[in-house]
């Protein structure tokens, strides 16, 4: 039984967690949902005794079965926590790629928990690790034991993390976005595994996520957090069916879900597809990478990453490209844009300068420039290539201001720099940048994946409006099948470099032909 | 094994290129060796005789091949400048063979000093939570890095030689005479070389460890209940060493090439001083061999660094 009473945590500035009270009974899974920055991770880290030294507990206390682990005003008892961490409480983190020490074999890392908390011999420890590996569904446990983290897939690493966390049957298991970094199908397996472990070990589980669908599937109770406070808590179904708070309602509505029918004006098929020429026509496209070899005389190998892609894209249409990471989605889109030259087959488009919207709004805008400068850059580039399209300084500025307004930002943002904007605002700038030259064809590579759900909904709305207004053809890449459902008229499913299924969104969702597509759909 | 073979081929090709470049360079550099040896007063007959003797009348390609052929047989050529006795010129191998141990031992001692002192210092520095220690180490290392090496040499001579009288400045003991005396003298120039490098390496390691401490796997280790000590030595150190090893490689390859200033200050008969005098005397056979030595030494050090990488980080050998 875990009790968090009136917990408030502050870093240097104002409190980021305010009067949070939570209770998790044994065998219960409590979901904490909220958008990034709402304080859910800080709460979890404080509970685990892993919050950075700069964090101060300003009020409240944390109880573990009547033992006070932490109390405001007293320094954290590191020795006490060290006895609990790993043995009675443990945590699974979001990033399985970086959460394991890259220079140690994973077996040894898991075994360290036993070494710290038990008196088992090394033989017994190894056996126990192998047994736990089997229990979390790691096949070939002997090989896994000897592997380094980079030799395992993301899903396997997360299983290793889970094995490390549950090996001593801790009374409390904290999972902080444990599946966010994983592909949909793997996500599913991990979620079921966590559910199973909870049933078997009867531990209290704190499941932190921004994904309401996941919380709904796994948790018996849910607490909704906003700006450091718990705004609503209750039984999961109660919260989802009858949310009391306005914020909870917004959050639930923002989740792209297939259950809600989308409103759609006339599809592009009705406005004359088949008569008009496609904006983009891709025929039997194969894309290759040069696989580098380090040796002095070694031949570079030519590896086929995309095999025989065939599709057409019409004005005003948006075509979804879905598949797991590494399946060749991005490679295909880069080849379509002409950024990869080593291809077979043909790509024809009737627009001159297709544009791209990227996933990471933080990395894709030059931090040294102002928003105004960034918006004018495509115009300048166009003017430099084709003098007849060159605009005067005033015209460019006017176009930039106009675009800023159209993506829903005020004129005062013109002089700001990207670092002064939120993720959603940055993505609006990325969109404005892509559309300012009126390109006719854009590629959007996971444009909303890095955003919170409510922001995600706004950005998708914005994109759809632009698409209808400008008759844009859009190749929309995403791993999130719900987003694709909301955005796209047609879908292509990609696996291992091949397009294995394509068709109308509604049809594919209603009756997928391929087993793989079905898995993807179940996974979401 | 394939990896070793590849490295060996790279080494041979590099040496070949460098040897060709060195040879070519001394064909182009102005100044006549013969005049430089005989002086301006010599008769044309004597000059011609020497030219013939040194093989200057052969075409350059022939001379290069002749030289390389000699190298492969272990014949490093003879010095233009130094003589063994009245009628025999000094073989380069003997000339260098006499001085190389001095430089190598100096390099070895400095390297040991750098590693033995800087690594613990860096770890302690990273671990220290006291602001005073942090600031003090910051100032001390900054100073040590900034002092020019000749001045540091003078300071070391003064402190250990004049004040503490631990060695007699300027009284170099040859390793042929007494090996312990030789090392006892060498330790002080080695210290002069090492001090700034120790400061740099410790700083580097400390920064690297502090960066690593923010990594996700450190949080995982803490979550298991590891103590701070265990986190530092068991998890962070090895990962933090990667950039430090690169840095050490750069430093050591520099030291192995001979430190001219320090050899001068302490009066050591090492490679560095030989190089300078050979260049100004146009003693090209010596210079060419020294260039080849430095090249191979640097390549060898980087090769060792590369192997260390593989030992430290398992991800590298698979790429």
Coordinates of N, CA and C in Angstrom, one line a residue, chain A residues 221-405:
Chain A
X221 N -7.8 2.4 -11.9 CA -8.2 3.8 -11.6 C -7.2 4.7 -12.3
X222 N -7.7 5.9 -12.6 CA -6.9 6.9 -13.3 C -7.0 8.3 -12.5
X223 N -5.8 8.9 -12.5 CA -5.8 10.3 -12.0 C -5.3 11.2 -13.1
X224 N -6.0 12.3 -13.3 CA -5.7 13.2 -14.4 C -4.9 14.4 -13.8
X225 N -3.8 14.7 -14.4 CA -2.9 15.7 -13.8 C -2.8 16.9 -14.8
X226 N -2.9 18.1 -14.2 CA -2.6 19.3 -15.0 C -1.9 20.3 -14.2
X227 N -0.9 20.9 -14.8 CA -0.1 22.0 -14.1 C 0.2 21.6 -12.6
X228 N 0.6 20.4 -12.4 CA 1.1 20.0 -11.1 C 0.0 19.5 -10.2
X229 N -1.2 19.7 -10.5 CA -2.3 19.3 -9.7 C -3.1 18.1 -10.2
X230 N -3.7 17.3 -9.3 CA -4.6 16.3 -9.8 C -5.9 16.9 -9.9
X231 N -6.5 16.9 -11.2 CA -7.7 17.6 -11.3 C -8.9 16.6 -11.2
X232 N -8.6 15.4 -11.4 CA -9.8 14.4 -11.3 C -9.2 13.0 -11.1
X233 N -9.8 12.3 -10.3 CA -9.4 10.9 -10.1 C -10.6 10.0 -9.9
X234 N -10.5 8.8 -10.3 CA -11.7 7.9 -10.2 C -11.5 6.6 -10.9
X235 N -12.5 5.7 -10.9 CA -12.4 4.5 -11.7 C -12.3 4.8 -13.2
X236 N -11.5 4.0 -13.9 CA -11.2 4.3 -15.3 C -12.4 4.5 -16.1
X237 N -13.3 3.6 -16.1 CA -14.5 3.7 -17.0 C -15.3 4.9 -16.6
X238 N -15.4 5.2 -15.3 CA -16.1 6.4 -14.8 C -15.6 7.6 -15.5
X239 N -14.2 7.7 -15.4 CA -13.6 8.9 -15.9 C -13.8 9.1 -17.4
X240 N -13.7 7.9 -18.1 CA -13.8 8.0 -19.6 C -15.2 8.3 -20.1
X241 N -16.2 7.7 -19.3 CA -17.6 7.8 -19.8 C -18.2 9.1 -19.3
X242 N -17.9 9.4 -18.0 CA -18.5 10.6 -17.5 C -17.5 11.5 -16.8
X243 N -16.6 12.2 -17.6 CA -15.6 13.1 -17.0 C -16.3 14.3 -16.4
X244 N -15.9 14.6 -15.2 CA -16.5 15.8 -14.5 C -15.8 17.0 -14.9
X245 N -14.5 17.0 -14.9 CA -13.8 18.3 -15.2 C -13.7 18.6 -16.7
X246 N -13.8 19.8 -17.0 CA -13.7 20.3 -18.4 C -12.4 19.8 -19.0
X247 N -11.3 19.9 -18.3 CA -10.0 19.5 -18.8 C -9.9 18.0 -19.2
X248 N -10.5 17.2 -18.4 CA -10.5 15.8 -18.7 C -11.3 15.5 -20.0
X249 N -12.4 16.3 -20.1 CA -13.2 16.1 -21.3 C -12.4 16.5 -22.5
X250 N -11.7 17.6 -22.5 CA -10.9 18.0 -23.6 C -9.9 17.0 -23.9
X251 N -9.2 16.4 -22.9 CA -8.2 15.5 -23.1 C -8.7 14.2 -23.8
X252 N -9.9 13.8 -23.4 CA -10.5 12.6 -24.0 C -10.9 12.9 -25.4
X253 N -11.4 14.1 -25.6 CA -11.9 14.4 -27.0 C -10.7 14.5 -28.0
X254 N -9.6 15.0 -27.4 CA -8.5 15.2 -28.3 C -7.8 13.9 -28.8
X255 N -8.1 12.8 -28.1 CA -7.5 11.6 -28.5 C -8.1 11.1 -29.9
X256 N -7.2 11.0 -30.9 CA -7.8 10.5 -32.1 C -8.2 9.1 -32.0
X257 N -9.5 8.9 -32.2 CA -10.0 7.5 -32.0 C -10.9 7.1 -33.1
X258 N -10.8 5.9 -33.5 CA -11.6 5.4 -34.6 C -13.1 5.3 -34.2
X259 N -13.4 5.3 -32.9 CA -14.8 5.2 -32.5 C -15.6 6.4 -32.9
X260 N -14.9 7.6 -33.0 CA -15.6 8.8 -33.4 C -15.6 8.9 -34.9
X261 N -16.7 9.1 -35.5 CA -16.8 9.2 -37.0 C -16.2 10.5 -37.4
X262 N -15.4 10.5 -38.4 CA -14.9 11.8 -38.8 C -15.8 12.5 -39.8
X263 N -15.8 13.7 -39.7 CA -16.6 14.5 -40.7 C -15.7 14.8 -41.9
X264 N -16.3 14.6 -43.0 CA -15.4 14.7 -44.2 C -16.3 15.3 -45.3
X265 N -15.8 16.3 -45.9 CA -16.5 16.8 -47.1 C -16.2 15.8 -48.2
X266 N -16.6 16.2 -49.4 CA -16.4 15.3 -50.5 C -15.0 14.8 -50.7
X267 N -14.9 13.5 -50.7 CA -13.5 13.0 -50.9 C -12.9 13.3 -52.2
X268 N -11.7 13.2 -52.3 CA -11.0 13.6 -53.6 C -11.4 12.7 -54.7
X269 N -11.8 11.5 -54.4 CA -12.2 10.6 -55.4 C -13.4 11.2 -56.2
X270 N -14.3 11.8 -55.5 CA -15.5 12.4 -56.1 C -15.2 13.6 -56.9
X271 N -14.1 14.4 -56.4 CA -13.8 15.6 -57.3 C -12.9 15.2 -58.4
X272 N -13.1 14.2 -59.0 CA -12.6 14.0 -60.4 C -11.2 13.3 -60.4
X273 N -10.9 12.5 -59.4 CA -9.7 11.7 -59.5 C -10.0 10.7 -60.7
X274 N -8.9 10.4 -61.4 CA -9.2 9.6 -62.6 C -9.2 10.5 -63.8
X275 N -9.7 11.7 -63.7 CA -9.6 12.6 -64.8 C -8.4 13.5 -64.7
X276 N -8.2 14.1 -63.5 CA -7.1 15.0 -63.4 C -5.8 14.1 -63.3
X277 N -4.7 14.7 -63.7 CA -3.4 14.0 -63.6 C -3.0 14.0 -62.2
X278 N -2.3 13.0 -61.8 CA -1.9 13.0 -60.4 C -0.8 14.0 -60.2
X279 N -0.7 14.5 -58.9 CA 0.4 15.4 -58.6 C 1.7 14.7 -58.5
X280 N 1.6 13.5 -58.0 CA 2.8 12.7 -57.9 C 2.5 11.3 -58.4
X281 N 3.4 10.8 -59.2 CA 3.2 9.4 -59.7 C 4.5 8.7 -59.5
X282 N 4.4 7.6 -58.7 CA 5.6 6.8 -58.4 C 5.4 5.4 -59.0
X283 N 6.4 5.0 -59.8 CA 6.2 3.7 -60.4 C 7.4 2.8 -60.1
X284 N 7.1 1.7 -59.6 CA 8.1 0.6 -59.3 C 9.4 1.2 -58.8
X285 N 9.2 2.0 -57.7 CA 10.4 2.7 -57.1 C 11.1 1.8 -56.1
X286 N 12.4 1.6 -56.4 CA 13.2 0.9 -55.4 C 14.3 1.9 -55.0
X287 N 14.6 1.9 -53.7 CA 15.6 2.9 -53.2 C 16.7 2.1 -52.5
X288 N 17.9 2.6 -52.8 CA 19.1 1.9 -52.2 C 19.9 2.8 -51.3
X289 N 20.6 2.1 -50.4 CA 21.6 2.8 -49.6 C 22.9 2.2 -49.8
X290 N 23.9 3.0 -49.8 CA 25.3 2.5 -49.9 C 25.6 2.1 -48.5
X291 N 25.9 0.8 -48.3 CA 26.3 0.4 -47.0 C 27.8 0.5 -46.8
X292 N 28.2 1.4 -46.0 CA 29.6 1.7 -45.9 C 30.4 0.5 -45.4
X293 N 31.6 0.3 -45.9 CA 32.5 -0.7 -45.2 C 33.7 0.1 -44.9
X294 N 34.3 -0.2 -43.7 CA 35.4 0.6 -43.2 C 36.7 0.2 -43.8
X295 N 36.8 -1.0 -44.4 CA 38.1 -1.5 -44.9 C 38.5 -0.6 -46.0
X296 N 39.8 -0.7 -46.3 CA 40.4 0.1 -47.2 C 40.0 -0.2 -48.6
X297 N 39.9 -1.5 -49.0 CA 39.6 -1.8 -50.3 C 38.2 -2.4 -50.4
X298 N 37.5 -2.5 -49.3 CA 36.2 -3.2 -49.3 C 35.2 -2.5 -50.2
X299 N 34.4 -3.2 -50.9 CA 33.4 -2.7 -51.8 C 32.2 -2.2 -50.9
X300 N 31.7 -1.1 -51.3 CA 30.4 -0.6 -50.7 C 29.3 -1.5 -51.2
X301 N 28.5 -1.9 -50.2 CA 27.3 -2.8 -50.7 C 26.2 -1.9 -50.9
X302 N 25.3 -2.3 -51.9 CA 24.2 -1.5 -52.2 C 23.0 -2.2 -51.6
X303 N 22.4 -1.6 -50.6 CA 21.3 -2.3 -49.9 C 20.0 -1.7 -50.4
X304 N 19.1 -2.6 -50.7 CA 17.7 -2.2 -51.1 C 16.9 -1.9 -49.9
X305 N 16.4 -0.7 -49.7 CA 15.7 -0.3 -48.5 C 14.2 -0.3 -48.8
X306 N 13.9 0.2 -50.0 CA 12.5 0.2 -50.4 C 12.4 -0.6 -51.7
X307 N 11.4 -1.5 -51.8 CA 11.3 -2.3 -53.0 C 10.0 -2.1 -53.7
X308 N 10.1 -1.7 -54.9 CA 9.0 -1.7 -55.8 C 7.7 -1.0 -55.3
X309 N 7.9 0.3 -54.9 CA 6.7 1.1 -54.5 C 6.0 1.6 -55.7
X310 N 4.7 1.6 -55.6 CA 3.9 2.1 -56.7 C 2.7 2.9 -56.2
X311 N 2.6 4.1 -56.4 CA 1.4 4.8 -56.0 C 1.2 6.2 -56.7
X312 N 0.0 6.7 -56.6 CA -0.2 8.0 -57.2 C -0.9 8.9 -56.1
X313 N -0.7 10.2 -56.3 CA -1.2 11.1 -55.3 C -1.9 12.3 -56.0
X314 N -3.1 12.6 -55.6 CA -3.9 13.6 -56.4 C -4.0 14.9 -55.6
X315 N -4.3 16.0 -56.2 CA -4.5 17.2 -55.6 C -5.5 17.1 -54.5
X316 N -5.3 17.7 -53.4 CA -6.3 17.7 -52.3 C -6.4 16.4 -51.5
X317 N -5.6 15.5 -51.9 CA -5.7 14.2 -51.2 C -4.6 14.0 -50.2
X318 N -4.9 13.3 -49.2 CA -3.8 12.9 -48.3 C -3.7 11.4 -48.1
X319 N -2.5 11.0 -48.3 CA -2.2 9.6 -48.4 C -1.3 9.2 -47.2
X320 N -1.8 8.3 -46.4 CA -1.1 7.9 -45.2 C -0.1 6.8 -45.5
X321 N 1.0 6.9 -44.9 CA 2.0 5.9 -45.0 C 2.3 5.4 -43.6
X322 N 1.9 4.2 -43.3 CA 2.1 3.7 -41.9 C 3.0 2.4 -41.9
X323 N 3.6 2.2 -40.8 CA 4.5 1.1 -40.6 C 5.4 1.4 -39.4
X324 N 6.1 0.3 -39.0 CA 6.9 0.5 -37.8 C 8.3 1.1 -38.1
X325 N 9.0 1.5 -37.1 CA 10.2 2.2 -37.4 C 11.2 1.3 -38.1
X326 N 11.9 1.8 -39.0 CA 12.8 1.0 -39.8 C 12.2 0.3 -41.0
X327 N 11.0 0.5 -41.3 CA 10.3 -0.2 -42.4 C 10.6 0.5 -43.7
X328 N 11.2 1.7 -43.7 CA 11.5 2.4 -45.0 C 10.5 3.5 -45.3
X329 N 9.7 3.9 -44.4 CA 8.7 5.0 -44.6 C 9.5 6.3 -45.0
X330 N 10.4 6.7 -44.1 CA 11.1 7.9 -44.3 C 12.0 7.9 -45.6
X331 N 12.6 6.7 -45.8 CA 13.5 6.6 -47.0 C 12.6 6.8 -48.3
X332 N 11.5 6.2 -48.3 CA 10.6 6.3 -49.4 C 10.2 7.8 -49.7
X333 N 9.9 8.5 -48.6 CA 9.5 9.9 -48.7 C 10.7 10.7 -49.2
X334 N 11.8 10.4 -48.7 CA 13.0 11.2 -49.2 C 13.3 10.9 -50.7
X335 N 13.1 9.7 -51.1 CA 13.3 9.4 -52.5 C 12.3 10.1 -53.4
X336 N 11.0 10.2 -52.9 CA 10.0 10.9 -53.6 C 10.3 12.3 -53.8
X337 N 10.9 12.9 -52.7 CA 11.3 14.3 -52.8 C 12.6 14.5 -53.6
X338 N 13.2 13.5 -54.0 CA 14.4 13.6 -54.8 C 15.7 13.8 -53.9
X339 N 15.6 13.5 -52.6 CA 16.7 13.7 -51.7 C 17.6 12.5 -51.8
X340 N 17.2 11.4 -52.3 CA 18.0 10.2 -52.5 C 18.1 9.9 -54.0
X341 N 19.3 9.9 -54.5 CA 19.4 9.7 -56.0 C 19.5 8.3 -56.4
X342 N 19.9 7.4 -55.5 CA 20.2 6.0 -55.9 C 18.9 5.2 -56.0
X343 N 18.1 5.4 -57.1 CA 16.8 4.7 -57.1 C 16.7 4.0 -58.5
X344 N 15.8 3.0 -58.5 CA 15.3 2.4 -59.7 C 13.8 2.8 -59.8
X345 N 13.3 2.8 -61.0 CA 11.9 3.1 -61.2 C 11.8 4.6 -61.4
X346 N 10.6 5.2 -61.4 CA 10.4 6.6 -61.7 C 9.5 7.3 -60.7
X347 N 9.9 8.6 -60.5 CA 9.1 9.5 -59.6 C 8.8 10.7 -60.5
X348 N 7.5 11.0 -60.7 CA 7.2 12.2 -61.5 C 6.3 13.0 -60.7
X349 N 6.7 14.3 -60.5 CA 5.7 15.2 -59.9 C 5.5 16.4 -60.8
X350 N 4.3 17.0 -60.7 CA 4.0 18.2 -61.5 C 4.2 19.4 -60.7
X351 N 4.6 19.3 -59.5 CA 4.9 20.6 -58.8 C 6.4 20.7 -58.7
X352 N 6.9 22.0 -58.7 CA 8.3 22.2 -58.8 C 9.0 21.9 -57.5
X353 N 8.4 22.5 -56.4 CA 9.2 22.4 -55.1 C 8.3 21.8 -54.0
X354 N 8.3 20.5 -53.9 CA 7.6 20.0 -52.8 C 8.3 20.4 -51.5
X355 N 7.5 20.4 -50.4 CA 8.1 20.8 -49.1 C 7.9 19.7 -48.1
X356 N 8.6 19.8 -47.0 CA 8.5 18.8 -46.0 C 8.2 19.4 -44.6
X357 N 7.4 18.7 -43.8 CA 7.3 19.0 -42.4 C 7.8 17.9 -41.6
X358 N 8.7 18.3 -40.6 CA 9.4 17.2 -39.9 C 8.8 16.9 -38.6
X359 N 9.3 15.8 -38.0 CA 8.7 15.4 -36.7 C 9.1 16.2 -35.6
X360 N 10.4 16.6 -35.5 CA 10.9 17.2 -34.3 C 10.9 18.7 -34.4
X361 N 9.9 19.4 -33.9 CA 9.9 20.8 -34.0 C 11.0 21.5 -33.3
X362 N 11.7 20.8 -32.4 CA 12.8 21.4 -31.7 C 14.1 21.4 -32.5
X363 N 14.3 20.3 -33.2 CA 15.6 20.2 -33.9 C 15.5 20.8 -35.3
X364 N 14.3 21.0 -35.9 CA 14.3 21.3 -37.3 C 14.2 22.8 -37.6
X365 N 14.2 23.6 -36.6 CA 14.2 25.1 -36.8 C 15.5 25.6 -36.3
X366 N 16.2 26.4 -37.2 CA 17.5 27.0 -36.8 C 17.3 27.9 -35.6
X367 N 17.9 27.6 -34.4 CA 17.6 28.3 -33.2 C 18.2 29.7 -33.2
X368 N 19.1 30.0 -34.2 CA 19.8 31.3 -34.2 C 19.0 32.4 -34.9
X369 N 17.9 32.0 -35.6 CA 17.2 32.9 -36.5 C 15.8 33.2 -35.9
X370 N 15.3 34.4 -36.3 CA 13.9 34.7 -35.8 C 12.9 34.0 -36.7
X371 N 11.7 33.9 -36.1 CA 10.6 33.3 -36.9 C 10.4 33.9 -38.2
X372 N 10.5 35.3 -38.3 CA 10.3 36.0 -39.5 C 11.3 35.6 -40.5
X373 N 12.5 35.5 -40.1 CA 13.6 35.1 -41.1 C 13.3 33.7 -41.6
X374 N 13.0 32.8 -40.6 CA 12.8 31.4 -41.0 C 11.6 31.3 -42.0
X375 N 10.6 32.1 -41.8 CA 9.4 32.0 -42.8 C 9.8 32.5 -44.1
X376 N 10.7 33.5 -44.2 CA 11.1 34.1 -45.5 C 12.1 33.2 -46.3
X377 N 12.7 32.3 -45.5 CA 13.8 31.6 -46.2 C 13.4 30.8 -47.4
X378 N 12.2 30.1 -47.4 CA 11.8 29.4 -48.6 C 11.6 30.3 -49.8
X379 N 11.1 31.5 -49.5 CA 10.9 32.5 -50.5 C 12.2 33.0 -51.1
X380 N 13.2 33.2 -50.2 CA 14.5 33.6 -50.7 C 15.1 32.5 -51.6
X381 N 15.0 31.3 -51.1 CA 15.6 30.2 -51.8 C 14.9 30.1 -53.2
X382 N 13.6 30.2 -53.2 CA 12.9 30.1 -54.5 C 13.4 31.2 -55.4
X383 N 13.5 32.4 -54.9 CA 13.9 33.6 -55.7 C 15.3 33.4 -56.2
X384 N 16.2 32.7 -55.4 CA 17.5 32.5 -55.9 C 17.6 31.5 -57.0
X385 N 16.7 30.6 -57.0 CA 16.7 29.5 -58.0 C 16.1 30.1 -59.3
X386 N 14.9 30.8 -59.1 CA 14.2 31.2 -60.3 C 13.9 32.7 -60.1
X387 N 14.7 33.5 -60.9 CA 14.6 35.0 -60.7 C 13.2 35.6 -60.9
X388 N 12.4 34.9 -61.8 CA 11.1 35.4 -62.1 C 10.2 35.4 -60.9
X389 N 10.5 34.5 -59.9 CA 9.7 34.4 -58.7 C 10.2 35.2 -57.5
X390 N 11.4 35.9 -57.7 CA 12.0 36.6 -56.6 C 11.0 37.7 -56.2
X391 N 10.9 37.9 -54.9 CA 10.1 39.0 -54.3 C 10.9 40.1 -53.7
X392 N 10.4 41.2 -53.6 CA 11.1 42.3 -52.9 C 11.0 42.0 -51.4
X393 N 11.9 42.7 -50.6 CA 12.0 42.5 -49.2 C 10.6 42.7 -48.5
X394 N 9.9 43.8 -49.0 CA 8.6 44.1 -48.4 C 7.6 43.0 -48.6
X395 N 7.6 42.6 -49.9 CA 6.7 41.5 -50.3 C 6.9 40.2 -49.4
X396 N 8.2 39.9 -49.3 CA 8.5 38.7 -48.5 C 8.0 38.9 -47.0
X397 N 8.3 40.0 -46.5 CA 7.9 40.2 -45.1 C 6.3 40.2 -45.0
X398 N 5.7 40.7 -45.9 CA 4.2 40.7 -45.9 C 3.7 39.3 -46.0
X399 N 4.3 38.5 -46.9 CA 3.9 37.1 -47.0 C 4.1 36.4 -45.7
X400 N 5.2 36.7 -45.1 CA 5.6 36.0 -43.8 C 4.5 36.3 -42.7
X401 N 4.2 37.6 -42.6 CA 3.2 38.0 -41.7 C 1.9 37.4 -41.9
X402 N 1.5 37.3 -43.2 CA 0.3 36.7 -43.6 C 0.2 35.3 -43.3
X403 N 1.3 34.6 -43.5 CA 1.4 33.1 -43.2 C 1.3 32.9 -41.7
X404 N 2.0 33.8 -41.0 CA 1.9 33.7 -39.5 C 0.5 33.7 -39.0
X405 N -0.3 34.7 -39.6 CA -1.7 34.8 -39.2 C -2.5 33.6 -39.5

